[in-house]
C-alpha positions as semicolon CSV with decimal commas, in nm:
position;residue;x (nm);y (nm);z (nm)
1;X;0,021;-0,006;0,025
2;X;0,123;0,344;-0,072
3;X;0,047;0,682;0,054
4;X;0,113;1,030;-0,103
5;X;0,314;1,268;0,088
6;X;0,524;1,579;-0,003
7;X;0,916;1,527;0,065
8;X;1,087;1,700;0,343
9;X;1,328;1,997;0,269
10;X;1,620;1,872;0,408
11;X;1,575;1,533;0,257
12;X;1,507;1,674;-0,114
13;X;1,823;1,918;-0,064
14;X;2,053;1,651;0,111
15;X;2,108;1,811;0,434
16;X;2,056;1,516;0,635
17;X;2,398;1,352;0,721
18;X;2,256;1,004;0,678
19;X;2,102;1,079;0,371
20;X;2,133;0,770;0,138
21;X;2,407;0,867;-0,126
22;X;2,217;0,635;-0,392
23;X;1,898;0,840;-0,299
24;X;2,098;1,171;-0,326
25;X;2,252;1,081;-0,642
26;X;1,913;1,049;-0,795
27;X;1,741;1,362;-0,585
28;X;2,078;1,571;-0,759
29;X;1,936;1,488;-1,107
30;X;1,569;1,574;-1,032
31;X;1,672;1,892;-0,856
32;X;1,925;1,985;-1,203
33;X;1,565;1,967;-1,385
34;X;1,344;2,127;-1,115
35;X;1,546;2,362;-0,897
36;X;1,231;2,512;-0,775
37;X;1,060;2,215;-0,662
38;X;1,271;2,103;-0,354
39;X;0,958;1,943;-0,230
40;X;0,777;1,748;-0,503
41;X;0,464;1,515;-0,385
42;X;0,579;1,163;-0,334
43;X;0,395;0,827;-0,367
44;X;0,550;0,635;-0,093
45;X;0,563;0,250;0,023
46;X;0,398;0,247;0,342
47;X;0,580;-0,102;0,414
48;X;0,920;-0,119;0,255
49;X;0,982;-0,379;0,035
50;X;1,294;-0,472;0,242
51;X;1,075;-0,495;0,544
52;X;0,849;-0,727;0,343
53;X;0,622;-0,492;0,168
54;X;0,467;-0,554;-0,125
55;X;0,582;-0,287;-0,349
56;X;0,921;-0,254;-0,457
57;X;0,995;0,120;-0,501
58;X;1,040;0,298;-0,206
59;X;0,950;0,621;-0,334
60;X;0,805;0,765;-0,687
61;X;0,886;1,162;-0,725
62;X;0,603;1,343;-0,904
63;X;0,721;1,686;-1,041
64;X;0,553;1,951;-1,285
65;X;0,706;1,996;-1,600
66;X;0,643;2,328;-1,787
67;X;0,768;2,156;-2,087
68;X;0,918;2,322;-2,371
69;X;0,694;2,581;-2,570
70;X;0,966;2,621;-2,830
71;X;0,967;2,273;-2,911
72;X;0,563;2,276;-2,905
73;X;0,611;2,032;-2,582
74;X;0,305;2,074;-2,329
75;X;0,300;2,096;-1,992
76;X;0,284;1,758;-1,838
77;X;0,358;1,562;-1,491
78;X;0,686;1,382;-1,466
79;X;0,712;1,072;-1,280
80;X;1,061;0,933;-1,135
81;X;1,092;0,596;-0,949
82;X;1,357;0,545;-0,665
83;X;1,431;0,141;-0,610
84;X;1,499;-0,032;-0,880
85;X;1,864;0,110;-0,827
86;X;2,082;0,058;-0,497
87;X;1,982;0,332;-0,276
88;X;2,147;0,233;0,043
89;X;2,453;0,046;-0,051
90;X;2,400;-0,176;0,266
91;X;2,271;-0,506;0,096
92;X;1,910;-0,450;0,265
93;X;1,766;-0,494;-0,105
94;X;2,033;-0,497;-0,403
95;X;2,379;-0,673;-0,344
96;X;2,625;-0,428;-0,328
97;X;2,913;-0,509;-0,608
98;X;3,106;-0,204;-0,614
99;X;3,085;0,152;-0,788
100;X;3,239;0,029;-1,129
101;X;2,931;-0,154;-1,244
102;X;2,534;-0,070;-1,264
103;X;2,355;0,014;-0,940
104;X;2,136;-0,250;-0,856
105;X;1,937;-0,317;-1,162
106;X;2,101;-0,040;-1,358
107;X;1,802;0,164;-1,401
108;X;1,505;0,335;-1,276
109;X;1,153;0,415;-1,465
110;X;1,030;0,784;-1,545
111;X;0,678;0,870;-1,684
112;X;0,559;1,152;-1,830
113;X;0,157;1,221;-1,822
114;X;-0,018;1,546;-2,004
115;X;-0,121;1,776;-1,735
116;X;-0,515;1,799;-1,785
117;X;-0,666;2,189;-1,766
118;X;-0,706;2,293;-1,401
119;X;-0,521;1,998;-1,293
120;X;-0,369;2,076;-0,948
121;X;-0,216;1,752;-0,845
122;X;-0,050;1,443;-1,050
123;X;-0,284;1,131;-1,106
124;X;-0,118;0,833;-0,915
125;X;-0,219;0,562;-1,144
126;X;0,125;0,590;-1,319
127;X;0,269;0,511;-0,988
128;X;0,086;0,204;-0,965
129;X;0,162;0,125;-1,307
130;X;0,558;0,184;-1,215
131;X;0,529;-0,046;-0,928
132;X;0,363;-0,323;-1,140
133;X;0,667;-0,301;-1,367
134;X;0,900;-0,279;-1,076
135;X;0,723;-0,597;-0,950
136;X;0,779;-0,778;-1,245
137;X;1,174;-0,705;-1,265
138;X;1,182;-0,801;-0,904
139;X;1,033;-1,117;-0,957
140;X;1,200;-1,226;-1,256
141;X;1,525;-1,040;-1,224
142;X;1,464;-0,946;-1,613
143;X;1,570;-0,597;-1,647
144;X;1,443;-0,353;-1,928
145;X;1,642;-0,180;-2,206
146;X;1,579;0,117;-2,411
147;X;1,365;-0,040;-2,725
148;X;1,172;-0,267;-2,524
149;X;0,817;-0,308;-2,595
150;X;0,544;-0,439;-2,325
151;X;0,189;-0,518;-2,403
152;X;-0,054;-0,449;-2,112
153;X;-0,347;-0,589;-2,282
154;X;-0,540;-0,374;-2,066
155;X;-0,536;0,036;-2,051
156;X;-0,288;0,162;-1,848
157;X;-0,500;0,365;-1,621
158;X;-0,794;0,119;-1,610
159;X;-1,024;0,336;-1,843
160;X;-1,177;0,309;-2,158
161;X;-0,877;0,405;-2,357
162;X;-0,723;0,224;-2,610
163;X;-0,398;0,260;-2,520
164;X;-0,247;-0,053;-2,400
165;X;0,095;-0,111;-2,469
166;X;0,417;0,079;-2,341
167;X;0,770;0,126;-2,511
168;X;1,063;0,189;-2,307
169;X;1,296;0,472;-2,406
170;X;1,586;0,697;-2,254
171;X;1,444;0,977;-2,071
172;X;1,491;1,270;-2,308
173;X;1,587;1,502;-2,017
174;X;1,763;1,307;-1,712
175;X;2,107;1,195;-1,732
176;X;2,282;0,887;-1,609
177;X;2,409;0,942;-1,286
178;X;2,696;0,783;-1,096
179;X;2,639;0,667;-0,746
180;X;2,884;0,520;-0,500
181;X;2,688;0,213;-0,544
182;X;2,706;0,228;-0,948
183;X;2,585;0,365;-1,250
184;X;2,207;0,460;-1,302
185;X;2,034;0,548;-1,604
186;X;1,652;0,667;-1,668
187;X;1,420;0,465;-1,878
188;X;1,098;0,636;-1,967
189;X;0,763;0,431;-1,981
190;X;0,587;0,561;-2,284
191;X;0,255;0,458;-2,395
192;X;0,147;0,332;-2,740
193;X;-0,157;0,242;-2,946
194;X;0,021;0,044;-3,253
195;X;0,387;0,071;-3,349
196;X;0,447;0,389;-3,572
197;X;0,752;0,557;-3,703
198;X;0,618;0,876;-3,649
199;X;0,520;0,856;-3,271
200;X;0,812;1,080;-3,145
201;X;0,740;1,347;-3,389
202;X;0,398;1,411;-3,406
203;X;0,262;1,624;-3,085
204;X;-0,061;1,456;-3,060
205;X;0,141;1,165;-3,056
206;X;0,332;1,207;-2,754
207;X;0,577;1,468;-2,889
208;X;0,946;1,462;-2,876
209;X;0,943;1,384;-2,517
210;X;0,676;1,113;-2,564
211;X;0,443;1,240;-2,312
212;X;0,153;1,004;-2,277
213;X;-0,230;1,115;-2,330
214;X;-0,468;0,867;-2,218
215;X;-0,722;1,098;-2,396
216;X;-0,582;1,019;-2,708
217;X;-0,765;0,705;-2,824
218;X;-0,630;0,771;-3,205
219;X;-0,377;0,608;-3,438
220;X;-0,132;0,808;-3,610
221;X;-0,373;0,783;-3,900
222;X;-0,663;0,912;-3,730
223;X;-0,483;1,185;-3,604
224;X;-0,379;1,304;-3,921
225;X;-0,592;1,195;-4,210
226;X;-0,314;1,301;-4,452
227;X;-0,083;1,026;-4,319
228;X;-0,123;0,745;-4,526
229;X;-0,028;0,414;-4,473
230;X;0,201;0,438;-4,784
231;X;0,399;0,709;-4,644
232;X;0,483;0,511;-4,337
233;X;0,562;0,234;-4,570
234;X;0,820;0,482;-4,774
235;X;0,973;0,625;-4,449
236;X;1,073;0,233;-4,352
237;X;1,161;0,154;-4,681
238;X;1,395;0,433;-4,701
239;X;1,545;0,458;-4,371
240;X;1,446;0,151;-4,193
241;X;1,298;0,071;-3,861
242;X;1,523;0,098;-3,521
243;X;1,271;-0,160;-3,348
244;X;1,548;-0,480;-3,347
245;X;1,316;-0,697;-3,167
246;X;1,014;-0,770;-2,947
247;X;0,900;-0,997;-2,635
248;X;0,662;-1,216;-2,826
249;X;0,411;-1,530;-2,817
250;X;0,587;-1,777;-3,069
251;X;0,743;-2,078;-3,085
252;X;0,954;-2,276;-3,337
253;X;0,950;-2,641;-3,453
254;X;1,182;-2,862;-3,638
255;X;1,042;-3,057;-3,914
256;X;1,370;-3,186;-4,020
257;X;1,341;-3,464;-3,786
258;X;1,084;-3,700;-3,637
259;X;0,902;-3,597;-3,300
260;X;1,021;-3,917;-3,131
261;X;1,393;-3,805;-3,197
262;X;1,516;-3,709;-2,818
263;X;1,776;-3,482;-2,955
264;X;1,506;-3,306;-3,172
265;X;1,482;-2,946;-3,084
266;X;1,101;-2,991;-3,106
267;X;1,141;-3,011;-2,730
268;X;1,072;-2,645;-2,735
269;X;0,734;-2,662;-2,891
270;X;0,404;-2,568;-2,737
271;X;0,294;-2,789;-2,455
272;X;0,656;-2,931;-2,394
273;X;0,923;-2,882;-2,160
274;X;1,174;-2,621;-2,310
275;X;1,552;-2,646;-2,313
276;X;1,722;-2,342;-2,152
277;X;1,945;-2,078;-2,313
278;X;2,247;-2,079;-2,186
279;X;2,425;-1,739;-2,027
280;X;2,648;-1,683;-2,332
281;X;2,333;-1,724;-2,587
282;X;2,138;-1,465;-2,369
283;X;2,409;-1,226;-2,337
284;X;2,443;-1,239;-2,745
285;X;2,030;-1,198;-2,768
286;X;2,050;-0,893;-2,542
287;X;2,350;-0,742;-2,725
288;X;2,174;-0,777;-3,030
289;X;1,880;-0,590;-2,941
290;X;2,060;-0,309;-2,765
291;X;2,291;-0,294;-3,076
292;X;2,003;-0,344;-3,288
293;X;1,878;0,030;-3,181
294;X;2,183;0,187;-3,317
295;X;2,236;0,282;-3,688
296;X;2,540;0,134;-3,783
297;X;2,644;0,120;-4,136
298;X;2,731;-0,249;-4,129
299;X;2,508;-0,446;-3,892
300;X;2,685;-0,739;-3,672
301;X;2,550;-0,989;-3,408
302;X;2,776;-0,969;-3,103
303;X;2,997;-1,252;-3,083
304;X;2,932;-1,481;-2,786
305;X;3,196;-1,413;-2,545
306;X;3,381;-1,646;-2,317
307;X;3,307;-1,508;-2,017
308;X;3,085;-1,137;-1,914
309;X;3,340;-0,862;-1,810
310;X;3,368;-0,770;-1,475
311;X;3,225;-0,440;-1,531
312;X;2,879;-0,594;-1,632
313;X;2,644;-0,649;-1,347
314;X;2,654;-0,986;-1,149
315;X;2,505;-1,320;-1,296
316;X;2,224;-1,271;-1,039
317;X;2,061;-1,007;-1,258
318;X;1,924;-1,078;-1,606
319;X;1,862;-0,825;-1,903
320;X;1,532;-0,829;-2,075
321;X;1,585;-1,151;-2,306
322;X;1,797;-1,331;-2,032
323;X;1,611;-1,676;-1,933
324;X;1,550;-1,817;-1,584
325;X;1,845;-2,028;-1,430
326;X;1,993;-2,107;-1,764
327;X;2,320;-2,158;-1,691
328;X;2,283;-2,501;-1,480
329;X;2,084;-2,664;-1,720
330;X;2,250;-2,654;-2,052
331;X;2,629;-2,594;-2,044
332;X;2,704;-2,362;-2,347
333;X;2,981;-2,596;-2,450
334;X;2,767;-2,920;-2,468
335;X;2,493;-2,720;-2,707
336;X;2,622;-2,755;-3,062
337;X;2,497;-2,529;-3,333
338;X;2,248;-2,796;-3,531
339;X;2,173;-2,690;-3,922
340;X;1,753;-2,772;-3,964
341;X;1,647;-2,879;-4,310
342;X;1,295;-2,755;-4,254
343;X;1,118;-2,511;-3,986
344;X;0,774;-2,389;-3,884
345;X;0,728;-2,097;-3,695
346;X;0,430;-1,982;-3,506
347;X;0,326;-1,633;-3,389
348;X;0,027;-1,443;-3,196
349;X;-0,152;-1,216;-3,401
350;X;0,010;-0,917;-3,232
351;X;0,361;-1,072;-3,331
352;X;0,271;-1,181;-3,680
353;X;0,172;-0,791;-3,771
354;X;0,539;-0,716;-3,694
355;X;0,646;-0,929;-3,965
356;X;0,613;-0,721;-4,261
357;X;0,792;-0,429;-4,044
358;X;1,082;-0,716;-3,970
359;X;1,120;-0,806;-4,318
360;X;1,095;-0,451;-4,491
361;X;1,261;-0,234;-4,201
362;X;1,510;-0,472;-4,071
363;X;1,616;-0,715;-4,310
364;X;1,587;-0,523;-4,657
365;X;1,841;-0,263;-4,507
366;X;2,102;-0,524;-4,396
367;X;1,957;-0,579;-4,028
368;X;1,848;-0,851;-3,779
369;X;1,517;-0,855;-3,588
370;X;1,454;-1,105;-3,266
371;X;1,146;-1,234;-3,118
372;X;1,205;-1,369;-2,780
373;X;0,892;-1,565;-2,627
374;X;0,721;-1,455;-2,322
375;X;0,615;-1,783;-2,242
376;X;0,976;-1,938;-2,242
377;X;1,337;-1,941;-2,364
378;X;1,234;-1,969;-2,702
379;X;1,388;-1,709;-2,938
380;X;1,389;-1,644;-3,328
381;X;1,645;-1,437;-3,494
382;X;1,581;-1,319;-3,865
383;X;1,922;-1,243;-4,018
384;X;2,017;-1,073;-4,347
385;X;2,332;-1,182;-4,562
386;X;2,456;-0,841;-4,456
387;X;2,465;-0,935;-4,106
388;X;2,805;-1,042;-3,937
389;X;2,808;-1,283;-3,672
390;X;2,541;-1,521;-3,735
391;X;2,553;-1,860;-3,726
392;X;2,293;-1,907;-4,011
393;X;2,427;-1,911;-4,343
394;X;2,312;-1,895;-4,710
395;X;2,409;-2,251;-4,765
396;X;2,232;-2,373;-4,397
397;X;1,966;-2,095;-4,352
398;X;1,795;-2,218;-4,086
399;X;2,041;-2,319;-3,770
400;X;1,959;-2,347;-3,402
401;X;2,157;-2,314;-3,087
402;X;1,939;-2,464;-2,816
403;X;1,590;-2,308;-2,831
404;X;1,767;-1,998;-3,030
405;X;1,661;-2,026;-3,409
406;X;1,828;-1,804;-3,660
407;X;1,695;-1,774;-3,996
408;X;1,886;-1,612;-4,288
409;X;1,649;-1,463;-4,582
410;X;1,799;-1,353;-4,908
411;X;1,669;-1,027;-5,072
412;X;1,517;-1,217;-5,316
413;X;1,286;-1,439;-5,054
414;X;1,254;-1,114;-4,851
415;X;1,063;-0,962;-5,116
416;X;0,878;-1,269;-5,220
417;X;0,738;-1,310;-4,852
418;X;0,665;-0,948;-4,818
419;X;0,402;-1,020;-5,115
420;X;0,279;-1,328;-4,954
421;X;0,242;-1,154;-4,621
422;X;0,074;-0,824;-4,749
423;X;-0,236;-0,900;-4,560
424;X;-0,091;-0,897;-4,225
425;X;0,027;-0,553;-4,326
426;X;-0,344;-0,399;-4,303
427;X;-0,529;-0,238;-4,002
428;X;-0,775;-0,469;-4,042
429;X;-0,800;-0,798;-3,778
430;X;-0,714;-1,104;-3,976
431;X;-0,908;-1,399;-3,941
432;X;-0,730;-1,676;-3,762
433;X;-0,565;-1,920;-3,790
434;X;-0,371;-1,807;-4,124
435;X;-0,107;-2,034;-4,246
436;X;0,182;-1,927;-4,511
437;X;0,422;-2,193;-4,658
438;X;0,695;-2,178;-4,916
439;X;0,780;-2,556;-4,991
440;X;1,083;-2,471;-5,186
441;X;1,240;-2,280;-4,898
442;X;1,120;-2,539;-4,666
443;X;0,961;-2,257;-4,434
444;X;0,577;-2,276;-4,280
445;X;0,464;-1,961;-4,080
446;X;0,128;-1,991;-3,892
447;X;-0,036;-1,712;-3,709
448;X;-0,250;-1,844;-3,431
449;X;-0,495;-1,710;-3,165
450;X;-0,359;-1,608;-2,837
451;X;-0,553;-1,909;-2,661
452;X;-0,298;-2,158;-2,819
453;X;-0,028;-2,000;-2,669
454;X;-0,182;-1,930;-2,347
455;X;-0,340;-2,290;-2,304
456;X;-0,044;-2,518;-2,463
457;X;-0,241;-2,846;-2,347
458;X;-0,545;-2,734;-2,480
């Protein structure tokens, strides 16, 4: 249970001698942006997480931002969390590992909500949303990265709003801080209705600072009738997409071997016990997504390193694509890369609608795109012939490393697939199930209802 209260002036200015250094460092960055708001309202956990309370965030400060009229950025409320990083340095919540690596999980969450006319106090539902995201991080030990997409599958504020998805990006104002317990960056939770390349440049769709407006029920096409799907497609074709991967409902089957083959990777299919991704595989997938957000002239999959670098977070902390207790399940050295002759990919509708973006916006620009299953360790990475470091090759375009599948697609095949998958690119809901098959390539793709993934044994 949380309560709202103002912070004390002494605390806000760091005048208390025993004021925790981790808190002080974050407050310092907040004071840089809001020097006139020494006592912001806070949502505070009544019973702290380290005393057995349910809420991992000790505090969520709420500031009133005037925006930036010169950039047409509207006035809004700015929420900042305290608790995902190490605030105290005494192991009460996070293991202290030194000042050189990340502090705690290495980040805090922020959120920007449009201030309605006449509104004198910030709504508290964003704080509850941030607590929910923090609970996921603490319970799963999976961290977030800039570019991560989160499907909430219900309105963020429990209203009738169509906004039910979130995108995590770097906060446009807050700079990373260095604390005695490590570094802290700030990831902003931004609302989305659909994936759109104009989200950050359209004022009514969030503006440059990606401000959430829960009254916005339109897509970018509703906001601007002159903005046609063709223009979006042209932008993707010209510049590509910087979305390098998503968490998704997906699985893959190896059709090369009979199901009774015990060494068959069909063990990762729906309804069966999944194999685990090794730490080194998950490290490479994580770096794949992180580096995929950069516009490099030559795309490359990061190599699987022999060991984690000392400056990275300890192995008890896992990034957004890292699996649970994977290292002890399948030693990396014992998981060989296997070439597959035929594969069957299965996606839910939300994931399936991203296939055209994956192909047109990523692979045709020499990049890669990863689907990471939210139901297990399954991962599917599409790569183009211009991506270095992939274990799929033109000679063997389907290759698996444990439950991680890589698929290499030539430009000619991508163009063919785009034509065949054209109906997935429409704004209308597709009747499911849908199946697409390329027998000459020994590839099959199915788009299935969510119920197939949510109830795998039915």
